[in-house]
XYZ file of C-alpha atoms in Angstrom:
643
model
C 21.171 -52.577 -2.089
C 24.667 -53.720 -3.178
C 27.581 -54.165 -0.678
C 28.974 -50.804 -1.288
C 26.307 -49.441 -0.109
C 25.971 -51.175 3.098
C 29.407 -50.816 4.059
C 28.639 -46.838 3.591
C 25.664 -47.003 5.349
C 27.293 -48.587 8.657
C 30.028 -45.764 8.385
C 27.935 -42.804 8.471
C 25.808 -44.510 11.450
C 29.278 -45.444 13.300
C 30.742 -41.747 12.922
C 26.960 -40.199 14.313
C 27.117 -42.447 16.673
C 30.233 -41.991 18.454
C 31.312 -38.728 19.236
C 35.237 -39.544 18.988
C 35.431 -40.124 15.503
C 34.730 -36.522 14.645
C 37.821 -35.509 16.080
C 39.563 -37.636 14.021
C 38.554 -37.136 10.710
C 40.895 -34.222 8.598
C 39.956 -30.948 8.848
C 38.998 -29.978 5.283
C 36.276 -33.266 6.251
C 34.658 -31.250 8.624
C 31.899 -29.934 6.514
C 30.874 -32.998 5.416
C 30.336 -34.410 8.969
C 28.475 -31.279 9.379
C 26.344 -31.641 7.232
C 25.725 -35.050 7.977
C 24.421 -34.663 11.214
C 22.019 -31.623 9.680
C 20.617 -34.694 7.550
C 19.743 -36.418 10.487
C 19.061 -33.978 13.257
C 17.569 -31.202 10.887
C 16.123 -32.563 7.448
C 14.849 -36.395 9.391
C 16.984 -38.321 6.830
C 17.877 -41.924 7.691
C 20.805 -43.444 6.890
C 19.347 -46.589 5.847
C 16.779 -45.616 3.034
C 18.165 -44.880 -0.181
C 15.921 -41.915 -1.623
C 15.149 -42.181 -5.217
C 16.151 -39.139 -7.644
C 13.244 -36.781 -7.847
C 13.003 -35.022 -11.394
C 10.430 -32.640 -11.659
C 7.892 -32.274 -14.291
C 8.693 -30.465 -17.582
C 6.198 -27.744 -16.264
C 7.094 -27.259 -12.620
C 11.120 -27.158 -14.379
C 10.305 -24.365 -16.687
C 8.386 -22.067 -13.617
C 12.102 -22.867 -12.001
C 13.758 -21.588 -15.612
C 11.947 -18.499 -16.013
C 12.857 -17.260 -12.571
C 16.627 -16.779 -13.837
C 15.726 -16.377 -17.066
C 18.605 -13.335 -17.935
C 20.289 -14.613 -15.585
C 21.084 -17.952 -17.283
C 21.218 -16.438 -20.542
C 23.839 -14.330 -19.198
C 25.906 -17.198 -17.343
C 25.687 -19.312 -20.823
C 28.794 -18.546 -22.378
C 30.831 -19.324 -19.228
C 29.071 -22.497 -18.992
C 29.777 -23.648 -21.972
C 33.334 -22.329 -21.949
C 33.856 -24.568 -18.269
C 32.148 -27.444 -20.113
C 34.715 -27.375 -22.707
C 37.236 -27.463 -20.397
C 35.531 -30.759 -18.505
C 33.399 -32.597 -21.279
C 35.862 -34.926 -22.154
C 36.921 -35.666 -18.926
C 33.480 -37.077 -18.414
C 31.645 -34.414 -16.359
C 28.343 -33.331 -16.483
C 27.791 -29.832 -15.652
C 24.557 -28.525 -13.759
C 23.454 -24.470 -12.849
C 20.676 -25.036 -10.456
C 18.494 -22.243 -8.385
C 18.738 -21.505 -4.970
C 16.248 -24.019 -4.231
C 18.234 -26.593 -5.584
C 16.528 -27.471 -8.863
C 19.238 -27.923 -11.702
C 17.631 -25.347 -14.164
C 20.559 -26.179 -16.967
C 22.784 -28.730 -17.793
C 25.164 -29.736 -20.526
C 26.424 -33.387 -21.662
C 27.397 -34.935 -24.333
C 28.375 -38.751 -25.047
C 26.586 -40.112 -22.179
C 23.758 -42.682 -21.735
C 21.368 -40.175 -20.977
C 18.545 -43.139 -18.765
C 22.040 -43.213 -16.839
C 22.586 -39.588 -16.366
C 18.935 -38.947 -15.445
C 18.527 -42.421 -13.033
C 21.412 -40.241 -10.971
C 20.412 -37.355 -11.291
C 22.387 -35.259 -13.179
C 19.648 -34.540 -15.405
C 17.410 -31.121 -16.033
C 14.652 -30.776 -12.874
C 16.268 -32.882 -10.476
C 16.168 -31.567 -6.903
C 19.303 -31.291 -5.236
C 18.468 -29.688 -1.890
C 20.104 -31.419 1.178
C 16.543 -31.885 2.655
C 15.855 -34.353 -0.044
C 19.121 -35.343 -1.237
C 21.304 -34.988 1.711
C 24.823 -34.117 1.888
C 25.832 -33.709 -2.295
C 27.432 -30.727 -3.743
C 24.600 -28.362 -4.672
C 22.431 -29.000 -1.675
C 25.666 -28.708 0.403
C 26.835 -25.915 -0.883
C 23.259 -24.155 -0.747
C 23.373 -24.626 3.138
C 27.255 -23.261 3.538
C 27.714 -20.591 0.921
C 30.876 -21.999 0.393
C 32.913 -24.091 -2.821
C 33.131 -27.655 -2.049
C 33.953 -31.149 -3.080
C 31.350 -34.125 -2.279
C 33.534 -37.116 -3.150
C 32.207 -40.493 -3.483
C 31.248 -41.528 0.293
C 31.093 -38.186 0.946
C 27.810 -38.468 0.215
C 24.792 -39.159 2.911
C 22.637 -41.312 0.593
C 24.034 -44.213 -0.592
C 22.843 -44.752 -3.702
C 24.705 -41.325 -4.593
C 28.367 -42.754 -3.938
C 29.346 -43.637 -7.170
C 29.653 -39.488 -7.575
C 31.951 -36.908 -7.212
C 30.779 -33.287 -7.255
C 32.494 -29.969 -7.126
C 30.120 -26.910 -6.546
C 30.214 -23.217 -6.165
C 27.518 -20.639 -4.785
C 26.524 -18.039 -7.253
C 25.800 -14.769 -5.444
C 23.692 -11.961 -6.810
C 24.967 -7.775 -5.909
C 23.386 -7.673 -3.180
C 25.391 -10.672 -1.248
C 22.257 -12.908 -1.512
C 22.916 -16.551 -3.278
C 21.380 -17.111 -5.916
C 22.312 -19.939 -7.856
C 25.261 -22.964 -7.535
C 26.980 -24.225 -10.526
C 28.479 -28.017 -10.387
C 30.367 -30.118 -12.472
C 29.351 -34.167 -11.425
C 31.105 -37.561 -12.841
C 29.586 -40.804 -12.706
C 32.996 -42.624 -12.419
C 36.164 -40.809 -10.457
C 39.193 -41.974 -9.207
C 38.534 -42.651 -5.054
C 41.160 -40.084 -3.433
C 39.663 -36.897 -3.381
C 42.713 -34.729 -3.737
C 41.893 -35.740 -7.767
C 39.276 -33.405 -7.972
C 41.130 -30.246 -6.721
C 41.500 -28.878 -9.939
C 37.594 -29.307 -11.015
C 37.005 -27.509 -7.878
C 39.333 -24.832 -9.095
C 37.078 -24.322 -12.380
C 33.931 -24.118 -10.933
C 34.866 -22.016 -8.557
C 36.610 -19.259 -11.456
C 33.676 -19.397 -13.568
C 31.131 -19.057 -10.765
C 33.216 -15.656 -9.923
C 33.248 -15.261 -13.741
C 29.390 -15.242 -14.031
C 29.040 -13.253 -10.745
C 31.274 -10.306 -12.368
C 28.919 -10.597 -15.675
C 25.914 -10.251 -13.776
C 27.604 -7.803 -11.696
C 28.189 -5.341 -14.334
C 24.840 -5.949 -16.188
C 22.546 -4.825 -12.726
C 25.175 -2.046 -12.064
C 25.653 -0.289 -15.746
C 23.643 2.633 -14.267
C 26.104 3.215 -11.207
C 29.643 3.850 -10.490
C 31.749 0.795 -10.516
C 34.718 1.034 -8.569
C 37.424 -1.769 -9.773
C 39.859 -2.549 -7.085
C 43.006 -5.438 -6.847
C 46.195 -5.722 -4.801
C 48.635 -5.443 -7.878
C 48.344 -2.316 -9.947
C 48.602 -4.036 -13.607
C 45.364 -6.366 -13.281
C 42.805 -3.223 -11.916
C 41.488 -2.353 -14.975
C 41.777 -5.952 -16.939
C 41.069 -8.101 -14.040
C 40.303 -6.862 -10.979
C 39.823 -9.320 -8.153
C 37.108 -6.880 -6.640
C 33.940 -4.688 -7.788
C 32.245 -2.306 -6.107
C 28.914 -0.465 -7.436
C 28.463 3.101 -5.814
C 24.491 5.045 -6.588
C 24.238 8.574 -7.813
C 23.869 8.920 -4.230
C 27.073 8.090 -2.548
C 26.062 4.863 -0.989
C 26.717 1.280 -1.695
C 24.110 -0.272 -4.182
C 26.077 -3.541 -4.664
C 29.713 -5.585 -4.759
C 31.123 -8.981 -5.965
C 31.700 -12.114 -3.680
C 35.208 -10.901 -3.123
C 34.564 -7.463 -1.839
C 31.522 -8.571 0.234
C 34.162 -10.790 1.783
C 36.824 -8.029 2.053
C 34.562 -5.800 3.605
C 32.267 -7.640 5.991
C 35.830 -8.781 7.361
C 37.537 -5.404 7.668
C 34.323 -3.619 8.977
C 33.686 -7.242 11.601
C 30.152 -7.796 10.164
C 29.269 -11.475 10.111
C 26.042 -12.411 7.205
C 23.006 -13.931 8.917
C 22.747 -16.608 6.327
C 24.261 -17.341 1.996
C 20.943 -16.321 1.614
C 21.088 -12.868 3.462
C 21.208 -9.102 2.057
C 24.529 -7.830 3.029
C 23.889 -5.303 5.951
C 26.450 -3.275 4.219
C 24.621 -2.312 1.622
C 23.162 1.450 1.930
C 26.532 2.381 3.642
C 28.105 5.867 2.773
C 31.257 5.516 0.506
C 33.601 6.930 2.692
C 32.617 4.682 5.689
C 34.326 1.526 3.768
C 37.410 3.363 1.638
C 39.290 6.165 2.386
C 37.654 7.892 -0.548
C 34.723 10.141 -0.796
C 31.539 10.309 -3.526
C 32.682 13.460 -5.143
C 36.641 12.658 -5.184
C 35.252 9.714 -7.970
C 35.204 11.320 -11.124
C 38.289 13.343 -10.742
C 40.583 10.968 -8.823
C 39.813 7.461 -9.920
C 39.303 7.717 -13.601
C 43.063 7.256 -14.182
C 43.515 4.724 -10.950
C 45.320 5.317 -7.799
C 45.971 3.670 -4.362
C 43.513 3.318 -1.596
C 43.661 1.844 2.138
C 41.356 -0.044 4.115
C 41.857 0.273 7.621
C 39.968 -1.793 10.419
C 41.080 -3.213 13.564
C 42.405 -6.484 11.781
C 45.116 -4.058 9.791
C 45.743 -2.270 6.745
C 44.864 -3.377 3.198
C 46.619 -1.625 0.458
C 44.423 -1.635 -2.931
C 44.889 -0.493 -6.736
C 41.264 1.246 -7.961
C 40.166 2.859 -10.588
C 36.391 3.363 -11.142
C 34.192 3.347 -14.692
C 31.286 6.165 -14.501
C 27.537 5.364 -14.959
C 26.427 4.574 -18.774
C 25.322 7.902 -20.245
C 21.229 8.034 -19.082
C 18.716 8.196 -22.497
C 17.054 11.417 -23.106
C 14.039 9.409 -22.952
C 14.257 8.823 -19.060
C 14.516 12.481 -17.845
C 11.277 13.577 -18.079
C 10.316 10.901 -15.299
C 13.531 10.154 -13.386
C 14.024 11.953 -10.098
C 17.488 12.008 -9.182
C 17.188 12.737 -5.624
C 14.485 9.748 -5.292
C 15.999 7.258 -7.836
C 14.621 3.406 -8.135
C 15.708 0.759 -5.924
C 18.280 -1.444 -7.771
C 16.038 -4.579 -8.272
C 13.275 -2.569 -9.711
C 15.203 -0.140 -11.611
C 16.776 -3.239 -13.502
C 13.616 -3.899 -15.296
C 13.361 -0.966 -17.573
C 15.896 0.638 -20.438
C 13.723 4.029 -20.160
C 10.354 3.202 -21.118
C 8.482 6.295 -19.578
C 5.202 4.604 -19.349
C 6.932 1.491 -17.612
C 9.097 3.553 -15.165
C 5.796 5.563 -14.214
C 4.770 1.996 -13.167
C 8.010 1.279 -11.322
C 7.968 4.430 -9.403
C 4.266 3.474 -8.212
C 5.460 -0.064 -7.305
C 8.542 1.784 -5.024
C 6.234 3.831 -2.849
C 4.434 0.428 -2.182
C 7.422 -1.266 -0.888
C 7.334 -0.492 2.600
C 2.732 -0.387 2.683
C 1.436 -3.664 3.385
C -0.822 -4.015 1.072
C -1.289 -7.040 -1.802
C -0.732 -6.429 -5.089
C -2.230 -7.073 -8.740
C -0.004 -6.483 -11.443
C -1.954 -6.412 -14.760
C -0.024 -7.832 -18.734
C 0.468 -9.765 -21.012
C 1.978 -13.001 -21.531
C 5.277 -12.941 -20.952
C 5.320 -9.456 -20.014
C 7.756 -9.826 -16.828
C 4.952 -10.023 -14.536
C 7.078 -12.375 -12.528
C 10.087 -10.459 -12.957
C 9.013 -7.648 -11.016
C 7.706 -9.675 -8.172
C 10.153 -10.920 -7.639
C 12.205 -7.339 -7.668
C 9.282 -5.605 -5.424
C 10.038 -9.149 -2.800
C 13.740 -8.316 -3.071
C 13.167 -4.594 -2.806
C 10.334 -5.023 0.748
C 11.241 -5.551 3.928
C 9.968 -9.226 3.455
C 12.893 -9.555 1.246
C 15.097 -11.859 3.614
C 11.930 -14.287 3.639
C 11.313 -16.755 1.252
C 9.531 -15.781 -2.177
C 7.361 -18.132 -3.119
C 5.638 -18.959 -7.098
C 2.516 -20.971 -8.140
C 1.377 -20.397 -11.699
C -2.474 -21.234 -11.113
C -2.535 -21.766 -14.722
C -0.124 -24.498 -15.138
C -1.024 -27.143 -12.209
C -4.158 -29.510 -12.836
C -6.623 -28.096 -10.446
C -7.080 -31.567 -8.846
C -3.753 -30.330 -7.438
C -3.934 -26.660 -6.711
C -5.394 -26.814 -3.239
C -2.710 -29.921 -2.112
C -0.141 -27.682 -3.504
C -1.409 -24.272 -2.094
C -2.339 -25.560 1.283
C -0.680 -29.021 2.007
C -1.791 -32.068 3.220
C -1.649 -34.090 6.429
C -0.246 -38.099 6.478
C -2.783 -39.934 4.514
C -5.457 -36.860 4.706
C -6.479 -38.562 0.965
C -5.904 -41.124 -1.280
C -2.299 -40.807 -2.739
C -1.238 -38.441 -0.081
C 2.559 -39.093 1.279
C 3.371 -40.903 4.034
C 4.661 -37.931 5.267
C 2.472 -35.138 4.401
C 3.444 -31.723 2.508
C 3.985 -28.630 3.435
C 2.184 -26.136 1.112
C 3.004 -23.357 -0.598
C 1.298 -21.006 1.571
C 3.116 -22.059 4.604
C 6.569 -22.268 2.996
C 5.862 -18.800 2.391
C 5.259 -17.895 5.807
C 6.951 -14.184 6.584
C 7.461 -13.389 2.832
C 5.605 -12.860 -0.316
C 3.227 -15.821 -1.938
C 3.448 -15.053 -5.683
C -0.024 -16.355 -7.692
C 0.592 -16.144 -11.184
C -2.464 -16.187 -13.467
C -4.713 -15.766 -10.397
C -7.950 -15.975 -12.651
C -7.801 -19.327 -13.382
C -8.234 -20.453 -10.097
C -11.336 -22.349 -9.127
C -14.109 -20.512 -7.337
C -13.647 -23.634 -4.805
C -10.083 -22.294 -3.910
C -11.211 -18.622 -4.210
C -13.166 -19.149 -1.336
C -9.972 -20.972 0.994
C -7.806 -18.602 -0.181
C -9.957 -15.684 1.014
C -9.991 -17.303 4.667
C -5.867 -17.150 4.437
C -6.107 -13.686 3.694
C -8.757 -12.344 5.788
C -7.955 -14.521 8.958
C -4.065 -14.947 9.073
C -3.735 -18.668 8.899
C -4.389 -21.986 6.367
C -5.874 -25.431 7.197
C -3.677 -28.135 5.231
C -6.303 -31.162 3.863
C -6.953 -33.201 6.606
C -6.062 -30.702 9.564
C -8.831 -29.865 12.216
C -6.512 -26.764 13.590
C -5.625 -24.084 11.293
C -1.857 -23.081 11.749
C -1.007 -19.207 11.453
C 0.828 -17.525 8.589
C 1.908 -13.812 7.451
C 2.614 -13.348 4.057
C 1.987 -10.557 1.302
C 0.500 -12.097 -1.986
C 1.554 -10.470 -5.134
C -1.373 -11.795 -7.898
C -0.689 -11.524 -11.622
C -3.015 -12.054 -14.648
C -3.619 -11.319 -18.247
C -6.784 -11.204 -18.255
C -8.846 -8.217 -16.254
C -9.472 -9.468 -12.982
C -12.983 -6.814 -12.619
C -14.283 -8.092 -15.896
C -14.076 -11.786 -14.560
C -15.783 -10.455 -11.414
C -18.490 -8.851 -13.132
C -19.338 -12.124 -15.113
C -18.905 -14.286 -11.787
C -16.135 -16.154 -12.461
C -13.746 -14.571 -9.953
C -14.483 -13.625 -6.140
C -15.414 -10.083 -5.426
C -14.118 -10.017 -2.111
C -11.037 -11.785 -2.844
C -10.591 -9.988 -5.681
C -10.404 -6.812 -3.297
C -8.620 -8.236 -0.680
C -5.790 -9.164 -3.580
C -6.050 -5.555 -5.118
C -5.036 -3.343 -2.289
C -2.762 -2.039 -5.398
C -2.735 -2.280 -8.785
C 0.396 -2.118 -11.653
C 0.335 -2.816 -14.932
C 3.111 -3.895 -17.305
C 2.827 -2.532 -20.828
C 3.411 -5.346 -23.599
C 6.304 -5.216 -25.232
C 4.892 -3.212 -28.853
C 4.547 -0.190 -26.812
C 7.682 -0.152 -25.064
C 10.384 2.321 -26.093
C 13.451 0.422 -24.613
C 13.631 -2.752 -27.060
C 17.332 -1.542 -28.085
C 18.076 -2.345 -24.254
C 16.603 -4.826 -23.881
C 18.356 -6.721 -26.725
C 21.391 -5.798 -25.542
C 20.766 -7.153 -22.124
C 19.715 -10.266 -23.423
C 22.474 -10.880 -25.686
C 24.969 -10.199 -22.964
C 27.687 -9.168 -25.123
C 27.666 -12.703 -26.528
C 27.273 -11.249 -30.500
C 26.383 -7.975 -32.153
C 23.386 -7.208 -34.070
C 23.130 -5.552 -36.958
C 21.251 -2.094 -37.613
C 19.519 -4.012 -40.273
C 18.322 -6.928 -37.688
C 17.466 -4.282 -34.447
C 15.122 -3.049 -38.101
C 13.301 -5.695 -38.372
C 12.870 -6.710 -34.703
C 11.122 -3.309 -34.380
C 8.541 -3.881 -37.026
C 7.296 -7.197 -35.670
C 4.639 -6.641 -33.058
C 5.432 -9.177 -29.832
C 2.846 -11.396 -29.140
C 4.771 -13.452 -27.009
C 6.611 -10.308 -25.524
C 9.795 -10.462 -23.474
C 9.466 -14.333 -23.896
C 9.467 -14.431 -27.553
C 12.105 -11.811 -27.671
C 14.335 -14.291 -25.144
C 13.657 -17.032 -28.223
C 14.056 -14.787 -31.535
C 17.266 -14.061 -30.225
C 18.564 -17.422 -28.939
C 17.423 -18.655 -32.205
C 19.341 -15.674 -33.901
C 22.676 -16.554 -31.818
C 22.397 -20.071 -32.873
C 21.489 -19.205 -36.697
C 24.771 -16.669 -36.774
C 28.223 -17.939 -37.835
C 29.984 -14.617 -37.138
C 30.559 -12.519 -35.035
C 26.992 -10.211 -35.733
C 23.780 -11.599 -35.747
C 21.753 -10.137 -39.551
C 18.539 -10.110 -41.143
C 18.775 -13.626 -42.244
C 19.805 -15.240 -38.731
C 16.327 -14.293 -37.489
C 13.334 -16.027 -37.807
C 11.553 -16.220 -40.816
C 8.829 -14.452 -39.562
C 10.572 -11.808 -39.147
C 13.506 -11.859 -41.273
C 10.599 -11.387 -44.223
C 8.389 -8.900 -42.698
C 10.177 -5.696 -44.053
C 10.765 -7.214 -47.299
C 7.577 -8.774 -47.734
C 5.654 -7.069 -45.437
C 3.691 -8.471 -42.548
C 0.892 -10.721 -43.248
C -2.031 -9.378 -40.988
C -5.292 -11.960 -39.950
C -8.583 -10.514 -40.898
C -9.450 -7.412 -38.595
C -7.333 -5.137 -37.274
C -4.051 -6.609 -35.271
C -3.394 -4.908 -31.821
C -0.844 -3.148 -33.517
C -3.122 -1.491 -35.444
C -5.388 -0.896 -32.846
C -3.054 0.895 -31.022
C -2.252 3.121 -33.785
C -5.760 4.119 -34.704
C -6.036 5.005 -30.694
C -3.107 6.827 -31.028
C -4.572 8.823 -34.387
C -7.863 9.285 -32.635
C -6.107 11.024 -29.402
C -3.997 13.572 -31.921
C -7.548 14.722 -33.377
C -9.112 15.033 -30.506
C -6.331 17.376 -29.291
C -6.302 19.091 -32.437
C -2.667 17.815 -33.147
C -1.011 19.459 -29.732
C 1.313 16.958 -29.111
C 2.312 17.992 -25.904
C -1.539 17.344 -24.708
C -1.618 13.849 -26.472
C 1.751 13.084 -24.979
C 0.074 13.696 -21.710
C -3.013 11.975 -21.580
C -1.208 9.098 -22.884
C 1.480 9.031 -19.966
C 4.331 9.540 -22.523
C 7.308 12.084 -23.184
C 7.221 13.788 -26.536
C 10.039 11.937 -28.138
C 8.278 8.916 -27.501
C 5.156 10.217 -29.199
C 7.096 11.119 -31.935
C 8.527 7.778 -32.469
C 5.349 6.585 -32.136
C 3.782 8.696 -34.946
C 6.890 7.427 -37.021
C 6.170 3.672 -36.260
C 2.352 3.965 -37.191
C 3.005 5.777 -40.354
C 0.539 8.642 -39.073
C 1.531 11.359 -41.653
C -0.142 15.377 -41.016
C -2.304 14.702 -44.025
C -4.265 12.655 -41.367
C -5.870 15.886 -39.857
C-alpha cells in the first residue's frame, strides 16, 4: 500500500465518520458520498482492504456474452465509432451487463498485464458489491450517467482511474447494460472529463434508439422532438404503440418525459415501466386510429399534466409490412408479448411454439424447452422471465454443462464460512438463492450428476435449499426453466436422469426447431447485421444451402466473419466462409450416411406419399403453412416424378 492510498483511505473514513462533512462537499459530489456509505452500510466493504480485480473465467465470460448476444452485435458500430473518438486520448472502453461483468471492450496501444491488473479488461466484475463506488457498478445502482474521478473511488487501489459511464436501458424501461470509457492516467480536476461524459452518454442513447427500433419494427413508432426540423432525422423521443392501441415500449427520453408528466416514480433502473400497457390516448392527446391518417406527414401534439404543458413535433412510421408466411398462425386480437414475439421472423412452426410458451406465462409451472445447440434456448428464457410476472425478479443462468461438477453443487447451492476446504472466508451465496422470487435458468440440465439430481429435487419439491455446511435449510420460490439437447425421457429411460425430477422440471414442454428448418433465415440475417452492411442475393444463396449445425450461433459467426472479410459496402459470395462460399459451386461435401438434412427431406418425401401428394394434409401433420411446404419441396429437390 503506497502513500496515496493511505491518505485516500483516511479520507473516506473521516467523511463516514463525521456527519458535517457531507454538507460540505459540492452538490454534483453527492452521489459519490452516497454511494459510499452503501459500500459500507449495504455491500460490508471496508475502507481499509484493497480488493483485488476479479476477472472471470473465459467460460463463465462467454455465458455473460451470449446473454446480449444481438444486443452487442447491434451496439458494435457505435462502440467502435465512440472508441474512435477516445482511443487516442488513452481510454479504454468497456459495455458490461447489468450484473456488472464487462462483456466487450476495445484498446489498442496499451500494456495489456496493465489494463487487465486494473481491470479494464474482458470478465472483470464491476458491481459496487465487489468493486465499490466505480463507474459501472455506480451507475448500475443509480440509473444515472456519471463520472468516478480518481478518489472518487471507494477502493483504493482503483484511484489512479477516471471513469465516465452511462446506463443502457432496454424498451421496456428496464437497464440493461452500462457502457464506460476508463483511463489509467487523467488529469486530477474532474471538470476534465465533462466532455467524455458527454460521449458516453450520446452513444448510450445512440445504441438505445438502435435497439429500440430493432424490438419495435412490428409496431407503430411514434417519433416526437420539441423543434419541428429534427422529428423525422433526429428525434429526441420514440414511442412504440401495438396493433392494439397500447404502449409496447419507449426510449430513455420519453420514459423520462412521461413518468414525469403522468407523476409516476420507477421502483428501481432495473424496473418495468408501470406505463407500459397504457392506452394511447391516456399519455398524448392523440388517439390509436387518428395514427395512420394524421401523423404520417407530422403535426403538433400537447402533453398536459399538472406540472404544465409540453408542446411536441411527431410524426409516426407504420409497422413493417407482416410476411404472408405469418398469417396463417398470427391472431391479431391475441398477438405475442413483445419479448417473445422478438424471437421469430415468421417461422410458423416456431411461432406455434411461442404462442404455447404465452399461455404459460402467467401458470406456475417449470418448463423444459427442447433444441439444439445454439438454438436460442436461452434466448427465450430469458423472454418468457421478462414476459411472467416474476419478471421484476432476478433471472438467473447456470450452464450445467460448462462448470466442473466438483463445482456445480457450491455454485447451485452455496456454501457456509469454511463449510470445506477452499471455501471463502466469507461464504457464497448460490445460485439458487440469488434467484429467490424469479426464474433459475439450468441450461443443459442432463448433464447434471445424479448426486445433484437428487438436491435439486428437495429445492423443488420442498421450497427451500441447504448451502454446504448449513444444518437449517433457508426458504426460496423460484420457477426453473431447464433446457437440453439431448431428450430428457430417453436419458430417464436409460437411468441417467431422475424420473421424478425430470417431472417435477417438465410441468411444460417447448421445443425450438434448429435452424435448417426454419423459414425466417432472411430475418434473421438482417437482424443480425443491424444495418451494418448489405448482403448480396448471391450470399443470402448460399447461406440457405448450408445446413446449420451450429445454428443461430454459427450464423452470429458466418456473418461476423463475413463483415470482417467485406471491403464494401455489401457483404458477397466470397466474404463468407469457405465452407460455404464453395458449397453451391462445388457442392456440399456430405460424411458417409445420410446428413440431417437429408434426413429431413426423406421424412418430408415419405409424409407426401403417405398423403398421396395432398399438400394441404402434409402441411398439416407437419405443423406448417403451405408456402412453407412448398419451399420446402423446392429446397429438397423433391420433384412429382417422386410419386
Amino acid at each position: 500500500m503506497n502513500q496515496s492510498q493511505r491518505q485516500h483511505i483516511a479520507t473516506v473514513v473521516a467523511s463516514l465518520n463525521n456527519a458535517s462533512t457531507l454538507t460540505s462537499v459540492p452538490q454534483q459530489d453527492e452521489t459519490i458520498r452516497e454511494s459510499w456509505l452503501r459500500c459500507v452500510r449495504h455491500h460490508g466493504l471496508e475502507p481499509e482492504r484493497l480488493r483485488q480485480v476479479c476477472i472471470l473465467p473465459w467460460q463463465q465470460l462467454n455465458e455473460h456474452r451470449q446473454r446480449l448476444e444481438i444486443f452487442r452485435l447491434i451496439a458494435r458500430y457505435a462502440l467502435n465509432d465512440l472508441y474512435q473518438q477516445v482511443g487516442a486520448a488513452g481510454y479504454v472502453l468497456l459495455l458490461s451487463d447489468a450484473q456488472g461483468v464487462a462483456t466487450d471492450y476495445l484498446a489498442g496501444g496499451q500494456d495489456d498485464n496493465s489494463l487487465r491488473s486494473a481491470g479494464l479488461y474482458p470478465g472483470a466484475v464491476w458491481c459496487e458489491d465487489h468493486a465499490g463506488t466505480c463507474g459501472i457498478g455506480t451507475a448500475l445502482i443509480t440509473g444515472q450517467p456519471l463520472t468516478v474521478h480518481q478518489q472518487d473511488h471507494f477502493d483504493a487501489s482503483h484511484i489512479p482511474l477516471t471513469c465516465s459511464a452511462a446506463p443502457l436501458y432496454d424498451p421496456q424501461g428496464q437497464l440493461m447494460a452500462v457502457l464506460d470509457i476508463s483511463a489509467l492516467r487523467s488529469p486530477a480536476q474532474k471538470s476534465s472529463q465533462h466532455l467524455a461524459l458527454k460521449l458516453v452518454t450520446l452513444t448510450a442513447r445512440r445504441i438505445e434508439d438502435t435497439w429500440f427500433s430493432h424490438c419495435h419494427r412490428d409496431d407503430w413508432i411514434i417519433k416526437l422532438s420539441p423543434a419541428s426540423p429534427f422529428v423525422s432525422l433526429s428525434p429526441e423521443y420514440l414511442l412504440a404503440v401495438d396493433t392494439s392501441g397500447r404502449i409496447a415500449g419507449f426510449n430513455t427520453c420519453t420514459r423520462q418525459l412521461l413518468e414525469r408528466q403522468q407523476g409516476v416514480i420507477a421502483n428501481s433502473p432495473h424496473s418495468r415501466s408501470p406505463l407500459l400497457g397504457s392506452p394511447l390516448e391516456q399519455l398524448l392527446d392523440i388517439s390509436f386510429e387518428q395514427l395512420p391518417r394524421e401523423l404520417t406527414h407530422g403535426r403538433q401534439l400537447l402533453l398536459e399534466s399538472a406540472q404544465g404543458t409540453e408542446r411536441l413535433y411527431a410524426t409516426a412510421v407504420a409497422p413493417q409490412p407482416v410476411p404472408v408466411r405469418t398469417m396463417a398462425v398470427s391472431k391479431p386480437d391475441n398477438p405475442l408479448p413483445p419479448a417473445l414475439a422478438a424471437l421469430n421472423g415468421g417461422d410458423a412452426a416456431l411461432q406455434q411454439q411461442l404462442q404455447r410458451a404465452a399461455r404459460l406465462l402467467k401458470v406456475n409451472l417449470n418448463l423444459v424447452i427442447h433444441g439444439e445447440t445454439g438454438s436460442g434456448k436461452e434466448y427465450l428464457a430469458r423472454a418468457f422471465h421478462q414476459e411472467s410476472p416474476r419478471g421484476n425478479q432476478p433471472f438467473v443462468a447456470l450452464n450445467c454443462a460448462a462448470i466442473p461438477a466438483t463445482l456445480i453443487e457450491s455454485e447451485l447451492f452455496g456454501y457456509l464460512p469454511g463449510s470445506f476446504s477452499g471455501a471463502g472466508s466469507k461464504g457464497h451465496q448460490g445460485l439458487i438463492q440469488q434467484a429467490d422470487g424469479g426464474t433459475l435458468f439450468l441450461d443443459e440440465i442432463g448433464d447434471m450428476p445424479l448426486a445433484l439430481q437428487t438436491r435439486l429435487l428437495r429445492v423443488l419439491a420442498e421450497g427451500e435449499v441447504m448451502p454446504v455446511g448449513a444444518t437449517r435449510p433457508q426458504p426460496v420460490n423460484i420457477r426453473v426453466i431447464s433446457a437440453s439437447h439431448h431428450a430428457l425421457d430417453q436419458l430417464v429411460a436409460c437411468g441417467e436422469f431422475r424420473r421424478d425430477l425430470y417431472y417435477r422440471l417438465a410441468g411444460a414442454r417447448i421445443t425450438l426447431p434448429p435452424l435448417r428448418q426454419r423459414d425466417d433465415l432472411d430475418w434473421l440475417t438482417d437482424n443480425l447485421l443491424a444495418g451494418r452492411k448489405l448482403i448480396s442475393a448471391a450470399a443470402r444463396q448460399h447461406l440457405a444451402r448450408h445446413s446449420w449445425p451450429g445454428n443461430l450461433r454459427e450464423l452470429s459467426n458466418v456473418l461476423e466473419y463475413a463483415l470482417a472479410m467485406s471491403d464494401g459496402e455489401w457483404i458477397e459470395v466470397q466474404d463468407l466462409p469457405e465452407e460455404l462460399s464453395a458449397s453451391v459451386t462445388r457442392g456440399p461435401v456430405e460424411p458417409p450416411g445420410l446428413s440431417a438434412e437429408q434426413q429431413e427431406g426423406q421424412q418430408l418425401l415419405m409424409i407426401l406419399r403417405q398423403v398421396r401428394w395432398n399438400h394441404s394434409e402434409a402441411a398439416r401433420q407437419l405443423g406448417i403453412s403451405r408456402m412453407t411446404l412448398y419451399r420446402r419441396i423446392k429446397r429438397f429437390g423433391i420433384e412429382p416424378t417422386d410419386k
